[in-house]
CSV table of C-alpha atoms in Angstrom, one decimal:
chain,number,residue,atom,x,y,z
A,1,GLN,CA,2.1,10.0,-37.5
A,2,SER,CA,5.6,8.2,-36.5
A,3,VAL,CA,8.0,9.7,-39.5
A,4,GLY,CA,11.5,7.4,-40.5
A,5,PRO,CA,14.5,10.3,-39.8
A,6,SER,CA,15.1,8.9,-43.7
A,7,SER,CA,11.9,8.0,-44.6
A,8,ALA,CA,10.8,10.2,-47.9
A,9,ALA,CA,8.6,12.0,-45.1
A,10,GLY,CA,11.5,12.5,-43.2
A,11,ARG,CA,14.0,13.5,-45.2
A,12,GLY,CA,11.2,16.2,-46.6
A,13,SER,CA,10.4,17.6,-43.3
A,14,GLN,CA,13.9,18.4,-43.1
A,15,ARG,CA,14.4,20.3,-46.4
A,16,THR,CA,11.5,22.3,-45.1
A,17,ALA,CA,12.5,22.7,-41.4
A,18,ARG,CA,8.9,21.1,-40.3
A,19,GLY,CA,11.0,19.4,-37.0
A,20,SER,CA,7.7,18.6,-35.3
A,21,GLN,CA,7.7,15.6,-37.1
A,22,GLY,CA,9.6,12.7,-36.4
A,23,LEU,CA,10.1,9.1,-34.6
A,24,ASN,CA,7.9,8.1,-31.7
A,25,GLU,CA,8.7,4.9,-29.2
A,26,ASN,CA,5.8,5.6,-27.9
A,27,HIS,CA,3.7,1.9,-29.4
A,28,ALA,CA,6.8,1.1,-29.7
A,29,ARG,CA,7.6,0.6,-25.9
A,30,GLU,CA,4.0,0.0,-25.3
A,31,LEU,CA,4.3,-3.2,-27.3
A,32,LEU,CA,7.0,-5.0,-25.6
A,33,GLU,CA,6.3,-3.5,-22.1
A,34,LEU,CA,1.8,-4.5,-22.4
A,35,HIS,CA,1.5,-6.5,-24.9
A,36,THR,CA,3.5,-8.9,-25.6
A,37,VAL,CA,7.3,-9.9,-23.8
A,38,GLY,CA,6.6,-7.2,-20.8
A,39,VAL,CA,8.7,-4.8,-18.9
A,40,ASP,CA,11.5,-7.3,-17.4
A,41,ALA,CA,12.4,-9.4,-20.7
A,42,GLY,CA,15.2,-7.7,-21.0
A,43,TYR,CA,15.3,-5.3,-23.6
A,44,SER,CA,17.0,-1.9,-24.2
A,45,GLN,CA,16.4,1.7,-24.9
A,46,ASP,CA,18.3,0.6,-28.2
A,47,ASP,CA,15.4,-2.3,-29.3
A,48,VAL,CA,12.7,-0.2,-28.1
A,49,THR,CA,14.3,2.4,-31.0
A,50,GLU,CA,14.8,-0.2,-33.2
A,51,LEU,CA,11.1,-1.7,-33.0
A,52,ALA,CA,9.7,1.8,-33.5
A,53,ARG,CA,11.7,2.8,-37.0
A,54,ILE,CA,10.3,-0.6,-37.5
A,55,LEU,CA,7.1,0.4,-37.2
A,56,THR,CA,6.8,3.9,-38.8
A,57,GLY,CA,4.2,3.5,-42.1
A,58,TRP,CA,2.2,1.7,-39.6
A,59,THR,CA,-1.3,4.3,-39.5
A,60,VAL,CA,-5.0,5.2,-40.0
A,61,ALA,CA,-6.6,6.0,-43.4
A,62,GLY,CA,-9.0,8.2,-43.6
A,63,ILE,CA,-7.4,10.5,-41.6
A,64,GLY,CA,-5.2,12.3,-44.0
A,65,PRO,CA,-0.9,12.0,-44.0
A,66,ARG,CA,0.1,14.0,-42.8
A,67,GLY,CA,3.4,15.2,-45.0
A,68,GLY,CA,5.0,13.3,-47.2
A,69,PRO,CA,4.1,12.8,-51.2
A,70,PRO,CA,0.8,11.1,-51.8
A,71,ASP,CA,0.9,7.3,-51.7
A,72,PRO,CA,-0.9,4.8,-53.5
A,73,SER,CA,-1.2,2.7,-50.4
A,74,TRP,CA,-3.7,5.7,-48.7
A,75,SER,CA,-7.2,4.9,-48.5
A,76,ALA,CA,-10.3,7.3,-48.0
A,77,GLU,CA,-12.1,4.8,-45.4
A,78,LEU,CA,-10.9,4.4,-42.0
A,79,ASP,CA,-8.9,1.8,-41.8
A,80,PHE,CA,-5.1,0.3,-40.9
A,81,ALA,CA,-2.9,1.3,-44.0
A,82,PHE,CA,1.2,0.9,-44.2
A,83,ALA,CA,2.2,4.2,-45.5
A,84,SER,CA,5.5,3.6,-47.0
A,85,PHE,CA,6.9,6.9,-47.8
A,86,LEU,CA,7.4,7.4,-43.3
A,87,HIS,CA,8.7,4.3,-43.2
A,88,GLU,CA,12.4,4.2,-42.4
A,89,PRO,CA,14.1,2.6,-44.4
A,90,GLY,CA,17.1,-0.3,-43.8
A,91,ASP,CA,17.7,-2.9,-41.6
A,92,LYS,CA,17.0,-3.3,-37.8
A,93,ARG,CA,18.0,-5.6,-35.3
A,94,VAL,CA,14.9,-6.3,-32.3
A,95,MET,CA,15.9,-8.3,-29.2
A,96,GLY,CA,19.2,-10.0,-31.0
A,97,VAL,CA,16.9,-10.8,-34.4
A,98,ARG,CA,17.8,-8.8,-36.9
A,99,TYR,CA,15.0,-7.4,-39.6
A,100,GLU,CA,15.5,-7.1,-43.4
A,101,GLU,CA,13.7,-4.2,-44.7
A,102,SER,CA,11.2,-4.9,-46.4
A,103,GLY,CA,8.3,-2.7,-45.5
A,104,GLU,CA,5.0,-3.6,-43.6
A,105,ASP,CA,6.4,-7.2,-43.5
A,106,GLU,CA,8.9,-5.5,-41.0
A,107,GLY,CA,6.2,-5.4,-38.2
A,108,ILE,CA,4.6,-8.4,-39.3
A,109,ARG,CA,7.9,-11.1,-38.8
A,110,VAL,CA,8.8,-8.7,-35.3
A,111,ILE,CA,5.3,-8.8,-33.4
A,112,ARG,CA,5.4,-12.9,-34.8
A,113,ASP,CA,8.6,-13.7,-33.1
A,114,LEU,CA,7.4,-11.2,-30.1
A,115,CYS,CA,5.1,-13.7,-29.4
A,116,ARG,CA,7.0,-16.9,-29.8
A,117,ARG,CA,9.6,-15.5,-27.1
A,118,PRO,CA,8.6,-17.5,-23.9
A,119,GLU,CA,8.9,-14.3,-21.6
A,120,ALA,CA,5.4,-13.4,-24.3
A,121,ALA,CA,4.0,-16.5,-23.0
A,122,ALA,CA,4.6,-16.0,-19.5
A,123,PHE,CA,3.5,-12.1,-19.4
A,124,VAL,CA,0.4,-12.9,-21.0
A,125,ALA,CA,-0.1,-15.9,-18.6
A,126,GLY,CA,0.3,-14.0,-15.8
A,127,LYS,CA,-2.0,-11.3,-16.9
A,128,LEU,CA,-5.2,-13.4,-17.7
A,129,VAL,CA,-4.2,-15.5,-14.3
A,130,ARG,CA,-4.7,-12.3,-12.7
A,131,HIS,CA,-7.4,-11.0,-14.4
A,132,PHE,CA,-9.3,-14.7,-13.8
A,133,VAL,CA,-8.2,-16.5,-11.2
A,134,ALA,CA,-6.3,-14.4,-8.0
A,135,ASP,CA,-5.0,-11.3,-7.8
A,136,ASP,CA,-1.4,-12.9,-6.9
A,137,PRO,CA,-1.4,-15.2,-9.5
A,138,PRO,CA,-0.7,-19.2,-8.1
A,139,ALA,CA,2.7,-19.8,-10.4
A,140,PRO,CA,1.7,-23.5,-11.0
A,141,ALA,CA,-1.8,-21.9,-12.8
A,142,VAL,CA,0.4,-19.3,-14.9
A,143,ALA,CA,3.2,-21.8,-16.2
A,144,ARG,CA,0.6,-24.4,-16.8
A,145,VAL,CA,-1.1,-21.8,-18.9
A,146,ALA,CA,2.2,-20.3,-20.4
A,147,GLY,CA,2.9,-23.9,-21.3
A,148,VAL,CA,-0.3,-23.5,-23.3
A,149,PHE,CA,0.1,-20.3,-25.2
A,150,GLN,CA,3.6,-21.9,-26.1
A,151,GLU,CA,2.4,-25.2,-27.2
A,152,THR,CA,-0.2,-24.0,-29.2
A,153,GLY,CA,1.3,-21.2,-30.9
A,154,GLY,CA,-0.9,-18.4,-29.0
A,155,ASP,CA,-4.4,-20.4,-29.9
A,156,LEU,CA,-6.4,-18.5,-27.5
A,157,ARG,CA,-9.4,-20.5,-27.3
A,158,GLU,CA,-7.1,-23.6,-26.2
A,159,VAL,CA,-5.9,-20.9,-23.4
A,160,ALA,CA,-9.4,-19.9,-22.3
A,161,ARG,CA,-9.6,-23.6,-21.9
A,162,ALA,CA,-6.5,-24.2,-20.0
A,163,LEU,CA,-7.9,-21.5,-17.4
A,164,VAL,CA,-11.5,-22.5,-17.6
A,165,HIS,CA,-9.6,-26.6,-16.4
A,166,LEU,CA,-7.5,-24.4,-14.1
A,167,ASP,CA,-7.9,-26.0,-10.5
A,168,GLU,CA,-7.1,-22.9,-8.9
A,169,ALA,CA,-9.8,-21.0,-11.1
A,170,TRP,CA,-12.1,-23.0,-8.3
A,171,ASP,CA,-10.4,-22.9,-5.2
A,172,PRO,CA,-13.2,-21.0,-3.1
A,173,GLU,CA,-9.5,-19.7,-2.0
A,174,HIS,CA,-9.2,-17.6,-5.0
A,175,ARG,CA,-11.6,-15.2,-5.8
A,176,LYS,CA,-11.7,-11.5,-6.9
A,177,LEU,CA,-13.0,-8.3,-6.6
A,178,ARG,CA,-15.7,-7.1,-9.6
A,179,THR,CA,-14.8,-4.0,-10.9
A,180,PRO,CA,-17.2,-1.3,-10.6
A,181,GLN,CA,-18.3,-2.7,-14.3
A,182,ASP,CA,-18.6,-6.0,-13.8
A,183,TRP,CA,-20.9,-4.8,-10.1
A,184,LEU,CA,-22.7,-2.5,-12.7
A,185,VAL,CA,-23.7,-4.9,-15.0
A,186,ALA,CA,-24.2,-8.0,-11.8
A,187,ALA,CA,-26.6,-5.5,-10.7
A,188,VAL,CA,-28.9,-4.7,-13.9
A,189,ARG,CA,-28.9,-8.0,-14.8
A,190,GLY,CA,-30.0,-9.2,-11.8
A,191,LEU,CA,-32.6,-6.3,-11.4
A,192,GLY,CA,-34.2,-8.2,-14.9
A,193,GLY,CA,-32.3,-5.2,-16.6
A,194,GLN,CA,-31.8,-6.9,-20.8
A,195,ALA,CA,-29.9,-4.1,-22.0
A,196,VAL,CA,-28.6,0.0,-20.7
A,197,GLY,CA,-28.9,2.6,-22.3
A,198,PRO,CA,-27.8,6.2,-22.8
A,199,THR,CA,-27.1,6.4,-18.4
A,200,LEU,CA,-24.4,3.9,-18.0
A,201,PRO,CA,-21.7,6.0,-18.8
A,202,PRO,CA,-22.1,8.7,-16.0
A,203,LEU,CA,-22.9,5.7,-13.6
A,204,LEU,CA,-19.8,4.3,-14.6
A,205,ALA,CA,-17.8,7.7,-14.4
A,206,GLN,CA,-19.4,8.0,-10.5
A,207,LEU,CA,-17.2,4.9,-10.1
A,208,ARG,CA,-14.8,5.8,-11.3
A,209,HIS,CA,-14.3,3.6,-14.3
A,210,PRO,CA,-15.3,6.0,-16.9
A,211,LEU,CA,-16.0,4.0,-20.1
A,212,TRP,CA,-13.5,2.7,-22.8
A,213,ALA,CA,-11.1,5.5,-21.2
A,214,PRO,CA,-8.8,4.4,-19.0
A,215,PRO,CA,-6.2,6.3,-17.1
A,216,GLY,CA,-3.3,5.0,-18.7
A,217,PRO,CA,-2.4,2.4,-22.3
A,218,ASN,CA,-2.2,0.0,-19.4
A,219,GLY,CA,-5.9,0.1,-19.1
A,220,PHE,CA,-7.9,-0.5,-15.5
A,221,GLY,CA,-6.8,-2.1,-12.8
A,222,ASP,CA,-9.0,-5.2,-11.8
A,223,THR,CA,-7.1,-5.8,-8.2
A,224,VAL,CA,-8.9,-5.3,-4.7
A,225,ARG,CA,-6.0,-2.8,-4.1
A,226,GLU,CA,-7.9,-0.7,-7.5
A,227,TRP,CA,-11.5,-0.7,-6.0
A,228,ALA,CA,-12.1,-1.5,-2.3
A,229,ASP,CA,-11.1,1.5,-1.1
A,230,PRO,CA,-14.1,3.0,1.3
A,231,GLY,CA,-15.0,5.8,-1.2
A,232,SER,CA,-15.4,3.0,-4.0
A,233,LEU,CA,-17.4,1.0,-1.3
A,234,MET,CA,-19.4,3.8,-0.4
A,235,ASN,CA,-19.9,5.0,-4.2
A,236,ARG,CA,-21.9,1.2,-5.0
A,237,ALA,CA,-24.0,1.7,-1.3
A,238,GLU,CA,-25.5,4.8,-2.9
A,239,LEU,CA,-25.2,3.7,-6.8
A,240,ALA,CA,-27.2,0.3,-4.9
A,241,ARG,CA,-30.0,2.6,-3.4
A,242,THR,CA,-30.2,4.3,-6.9
A,243,LEU,CA,-30.9,1.6,-8.7
A,244,ALA,CA,-33.2,0.0,-6.5
A,245,GLY,CA,-35.3,3.0,-6.1
A,246,ARG,CA,-35.3,3.6,-10.3
A,247,VAL,CA,-36.3,0.2,-10.6
A,248,MET,CA,-38.3,-1.1,-7.9
A,249,PRO,CA,-40.8,1.8,-8.4
A,250,ALA,CA,-41.1,0.8,-12.3
A,251,GLN,CA,-42.6,-2.9,-11.4
A,252,ARG,CA,-45.3,-2.2,-8.9
A,253,GLY,CA,-48.4,-4.0,-10.5
A,254,GLY,CA,-45.7,-5.9,-12.9
A,255,ARG,CA,-43.2,-8.6,-12.2
A,256,ARG,CA,-41.3,-7.1,-8.8
A,257,VAL,CA,-37.7,-7.8,-7.9
A,258,ALA,CA,-37.8,-10.2,-5.1
A,259,PRO,CA,-35.0,-9.3,-2.2
A,260,ASP,CA,-34.1,-13.2,-1.8
A,261,LEU,CA,-34.5,-14.2,-5.4
A,262,LEU,CA,-31.7,-11.3,-6.2
A,263,ALA,CA,-29.7,-12.4,-2.8
A,264,SER,CA,-29.8,-16.1,-4.4
A,265,LEU,CA,-27.5,-15.2,-7.3
A,266,VAL,CA,-24.6,-14.4,-4.7
A,267,GLU,CA,-22.8,-17.1,-2.3
A,268,LEU,CA,-22.7,-16.2,1.2
A,269,PRO,CA,-20.9,-17.6,4.6
A,270,PRO,CA,-22.4,-19.4,6.9
A,271,GLY,CA,-23.6,-17.0,9.4
A,272,ASP,CA,-24.5,-14.3,6.9
A,273,PRO,CA,-27.5,-11.7,8.3
A,274,LEU,CA,-28.2,-11.1,4.9
A,275,PRO,CA,-30.6,-12.9,5.1
A,276,GLY,CA,-32.4,-12.2,8.0
A,277,LEU,CA,-32.9,-9.1,6.8
A,278,LEU,CA,-34.2,-9.4,3.7
A,279,ALA,CA,-37.1,-11.0,5.6
A,280,ASP,CA,-37.4,-8.5,7.9
A,281,ASP,CA,-41.3,-7.1,6.5
A,282,SER,CA,-40.7,-4.0,8.5
A,283,ILE,CA,-38.0,-2.6,6.3
A,284,ASP,CA,-38.8,-1.3,2.7
A,285,VAL,CA,-38.7,-3.8,0.1
A,286,ASP,CA,-36.0,-0.6,-1.8
A,287,GLU,CA,-33.7,-1.2,0.7
A,288,ARG,CA,-33.9,-4.7,0.5
A,289,VAL,CA,-32.6,-5.2,-3.0
A,290,ALA,CA,-29.6,-2.3,-1.7
A,291,LEU,CA,-28.4,-4.1,0.6
A,292,VAL,CA,-28.0,-7.4,-2.0
A,293,LEU,CA,-26.5,-4.9,-4.4
A,294,ALA,CA,-24.3,-3.3,-1.4
A,295,GLY,CA,-23.5,-6.0,0.1
A,296,PRO,CA,-20.4,-8.1,1.0
A,297,ALA,CA,-20.9,-10.9,-1.2
A,298,PHE,CA,-22.5,-9.3,-4.4
A,299,GLN,CA,-18.6,-7.1,-4.0
A,300,TRP,CA,-17.0,-10.9,-5.4
A,301,ARG,CA,-17.2,-12.1,-8.6
C-alpha cells in the first residue's frame, strides 16, 4: 500500500484530498535492519526513506489496487506484482549508491547490492551461528561463515555446509535450548507420532509460541533467555504429562513407548538420576515417559 508521493497514484490522491495514502517506510527499515546489513551498518534515516521510495510499487496482486488507474501489470492471482502507478519516479541514493530510475529493477538492484556488502555477510552469519551453534555466537565461527557467504555470492547451500563443518557446532560446550516448537515436535516424534493434527496450534499457543504469529517483525527469539523462565518450563512439564497421558493409554494393547528407549534419544550427563527413575516400576509408566519429556536433557537440541 506504499505510494510514491510523485507517482500517478500519489498525485491523484493529492487531487482528491485522500491524505491516508503515502510513503510507508516499515518494509524498507526491516529490509535493512533485519534481513540484510543489520542495524549497526551505519545507514541513515535518509537511506531508509530512499529505499522506501525504491520499493513503492512492490505489492501483492489479487487483493485489488488501492487508488490510481487500472494498471496492465495487475494480475487477478495472489502473487507478487509491480504496480507502476504506485512507484515513485526519479533517481534515488541508498548507502552511497545511486540508482537511476528503472521501475521494478531499482528494487532488484538495491537488494542485490545490500546482500553483497560485508555487513550483510557478517549480520546473516551471526544470525545463523546464533541459531544453530550458541546463543553467544563465537566470533571465529561467524567470520568463517561470513567469508563463505561473500566468496560464494550468498550461496546458501555452501553457507549451510560451512555451518555443518564448524568445529564449534560439534563442541559440547556449545548447545541450544529447544524452542517450544522444537520441543513439541521432538516430543511427538519421540512418542512415535508421524503427523500432527489441529491440536498442535493450541498447544503451541499454550507454550507462548503461537504458530507463525511472532510478536514482532524480528520473529521469535531462540535463546535461553527467551524460553527458560520458570513459567515456560512449568508449561512444558504440564504438557509432558498431558502428552504421555494421551499417548500411552492409546497404545495399551499395541506398541507402547518404552521410557528407557525414549531416554536414549537424549544425552544424559554422568550421574543423572533419570535412568534410575525410569527403572522404578513403582512409578506409573505414563509418569516415567513424562519425566523424560520434561527432564532437563530433553530441553536441549
